[in-house]
């Protein structure tokens, strides 16, 4: 779950989305107010660098709505971001994101 009002107007999409609210599960307001992701900027869950991804994933480890958050993200095929402790790229959970500027896999012809 991430604070509302700082991102996409479409439910469950982009920075500011609140995945726990859209995962089909119902949680009491006190639980939702005390989730780890409500204490950090929502942009933290939409980062590029592997070290930043690790920080966002670590916040999800002990979250009481992690399973519901991940299930909701899979159901919606979230295009990007950290959801339920998993990294999503192009609507699929992946182990790691390829960084920008990485060397080519195939040598360039000279």
mmCIF file of C-alpha atoms in Angstrom:
data_model
loop_
_atom_site.group_PDB
_atom_site.id
_atom_site.type_symbol
_atom_site.label_atom_id
_atom_site.label_comp_id
_atom_site.label_asym_id
_atom_site.label_seq_id
_atom_site.Cartn_x
_atom_site.Cartn_y
_atom_site.Cartn_z
ATOM 1 C CA UNK A 1 0.000 0.000 0.000
ATOM 2 C CA UNK A 2 1.282 3.432 -0.848
ATOM 3 C CA UNK A 3 0.000 6.898 0.059
ATOM 4 C CA UNK A 4 -2.688 8.224 -2.262
ATOM 5 C CA UNK A 5 -2.583 11.515 -4.091
ATOM 6 C CA UNK A 6 0.974 11.464 -5.363
ATOM 7 C CA UNK A 7 0.674 9.393 -8.494
ATOM 8 C CA UNK A 8 -1.567 7.868 -11.091
ATOM 9 C CA UNK A 9 -5.288 8.429 -10.851
ATOM 10 C CA UNK A 10 -5.879 4.867 -12.048
ATOM 11 C CA UNK A 11 -6.327 2.514 -9.098
ATOM 12 C CA UNK A 12 -3.347 0.258 -8.507
ATOM 13 C CA UNK A 13 -1.123 1.787 -11.190
ATOM 14 C CA UNK A 14 2.063 3.811 -10.861
ATOM 15 C CA UNK A 15 3.552 5.823 -8.013
ATOM 16 C CA UNK A 16 0.986 6.618 -5.352
ATOM 17 C CA UNK A 17 -1.085 3.496 -5.996
ATOM 18 C CA UNK A 18 -2.448 1.649 -3.003
ATOM 19 C CA UNK A 19 -2.120 -2.070 -3.855
ATOM 20 C CA UNK A 20 -3.481 -3.386 -0.560
ATOM 21 C CA UNK A 21 -6.700 -1.463 -1.181
ATOM 22 C CA UNK A 22 -7.164 -3.112 -4.576
ATOM 23 C CA UNK A 23 -6.093 -6.662 -3.879
ATOM 24 C CA UNK A 24 -9.569 -7.985 -3.117
ATOM 25 C CA UNK A 25 -8.826 -8.258 0.593
ATOM 26 C CA UNK A 26 -10.293 -6.126 3.358
ATOM 27 C CA UNK A 27 -8.105 -4.842 6.181
ATOM 28 C CA UNK A 28 -8.973 -2.582 9.088
ATOM 29 C CA UNK A 29 -7.915 1.090 8.764
ATOM 30 C CA UNK A 30 -5.384 0.811 11.599
ATOM 31 C CA UNK A 31 -3.552 -1.994 9.804
ATOM 32 C CA UNK A 32 -3.498 -0.023 6.562
ATOM 33 C CA UNK A 33 -2.184 3.121 8.293
ATOM 34 C CA UNK A 34 0.724 1.180 9.808
ATOM 35 C CA UNK A 35 2.014 -0.618 6.737
ATOM 36 C CA UNK A 36 5.745 -0.203 6.011
ATOM 37 C CA UNK A 37 5.078 1.314 2.574
ATOM 38 C CA UNK A 38 3.021 4.164 4.060
ATOM 39 C CA UNK A 39 6.102 5.494 5.870
ATOM 40 C CA UNK A 40 8.229 6.102 2.775
ATOM 41 C CA UNK A 41 7.780 8.072 -0.456
ATOM 42 C CA UNK A 42 5.809 6.009 -3.017
ATOM 43 C CA UNK A 43 8.526 6.641 -5.613
ATOM 44 C CA UNK A 44 10.722 4.197 -3.661
ATOM 45 C CA UNK A 45 8.664 1.353 -5.170
ATOM 46 C CA UNK A 46 9.293 2.527 -8.752
ATOM 47 C CA UNK A 47 13.092 2.670 -8.945
ATOM 48 C CA UNK A 48 15.756 1.529 -11.415
ATOM 49 C CA UNK A 49 18.940 0.721 -9.498
ATOM 50 C CA UNK A 50 19.332 -2.756 -7.966
ATOM 51 C CA UNK A 51 20.274 -1.312 -4.553
ATOM 52 C CA UNK A 52 17.066 0.752 -4.534
ATOM 53 C CA UNK A 53 15.006 -2.281 -5.573
ATOM 54 C CA UNK A 54 16.509 -4.227 -2.652
ATOM 55 C CA UNK A 55 15.494 -1.485 -0.196
ATOM 56 C CA UNK A 56 11.899 -1.494 -1.460
ATOM 57 C CA UNK A 57 11.684 -5.299 -1.366
ATOM 58 C CA UNK A 58 13.047 -5.333 2.196
ATOM 59 C CA UNK A 59 10.184 -3.105 3.343
ATOM 60 C CA UNK A 60 7.700 -5.755 2.185
ATOM 61 C CA UNK A 61 9.270 -8.686 4.061
ATOM 62 C CA UNK A 62 7.240 -8.461 7.271
ATOM 63 C CA UNK A 63 4.183 -6.697 5.841
ATOM 64 C CA UNK A 64 0.858 -8.203 6.970
ATOM 65 C CA UNK A 65 -0.754 -7.557 3.556
ATOM 66 C CA UNK A 66 2.159 -8.765 1.436
ATOM 67 C CA UNK A 67 0.296 -11.782 0.049
ATOM 68 C CA UNK A 68 -2.792 -9.742 -0.855
ATOM 69 C CA UNK A 69 -0.634 -6.994 -2.381
ATOM 70 C CA UNK A 70 1.249 -9.492 -4.554
ATOM 71 C CA UNK A 71 -1.961 -11.287 -5.583
ATOM 72 C CA UNK A 72 -3.565 -7.988 -6.575
ATOM 73 C CA UNK A 73 -0.524 -6.954 -8.618
ATOM 74 C CA UNK A 74 -0.515 -10.265 -10.457
ATOM 75 C CA UNK A 75 -4.243 -10.030 -11.103
ATOM 76 C CA UNK A 76 -3.888 -6.488 -12.487
ATOM 77 C CA UNK A 77 -0.653 -7.360 -14.320
ATOM 78 C CA UNK A 78 1.037 -4.292 -12.849
ATOM 79 C CA UNK A 79 3.380 -2.951 -15.525
ATOM 80 C CA UNK A 80 6.194 -1.840 -13.187
ATOM 81 C CA UNK A 81 7.215 -1.497 -9.568
ATOM 82 C CA UNK A 82 7.708 -3.435 -6.362
ATOM 83 C CA UNK A 83 4.464 -5.110 -5.282
ATOM 84 C CA UNK A 84 4.219 -7.567 -2.399
ATOM 85 C CA UNK A 85 7.993 -7.805 -2.276
ATOM 86 C CA UNK A 86 8.347 -8.745 -5.952
ATOM 87 C CA UNK A 87 9.722 -6.693 -8.843
ATOM 88 C CA UNK A 88 7.325 -6.304 -11.775
ATOM 89 C CA UNK A 89 8.506 -5.453 -15.300
ATOM 90 C CA UNK A 90 6.045 -5.449 -18.185
ATOM 91 C CA UNK A 91 3.338 -7.037 -16.010
ATOM 92 C CA UNK A 92 5.444 -10.006 -14.911
ATOM 93 C CA UNK A 93 7.331 -10.630 -11.656
ATOM 94 C CA UNK A 94 11.065 -10.900 -12.415
ATOM 95 C CA UNK A 95 14.124 -11.710 -10.312
ATOM 96 C CA UNK A 96 16.093 -8.612 -11.354
ATOM 97 C CA UNK A 97 15.888 -5.644 -13.675
ATOM 98 C CA UNK A 98 18.496 -5.032 -16.325
ATOM 99 C CA UNK A 99 20.092 -1.683 -15.651
ATOM 100 C CA UNK A 100 20.307 1.110 -18.229
ATOM 101 C CA UNK A 101 23.551 1.397 -20.195
ATOM 102 C CA UNK A 102 24.478 -2.219 -19.751
ATOM 103 C CA UNK A 103 26.840 -3.762 -22.322
ATOM 104 C CA UNK A 104 25.297 -5.527 -25.303
ATOM 105 C CA UNK A 105 24.805 -9.279 -25.140
ATOM 106 C CA UNK A 106 25.905 -9.593 -28.774
ATOM 107 C CA UNK A 107 29.211 -8.048 -29.928
ATOM 108 C CA UNK A 108 28.921 -5.090 -32.282
ATOM 109 C CA UNK A 109 30.277 -5.733 -35.798
ATOM 110 C CA UNK A 110 33.312 -3.603 -36.566
#
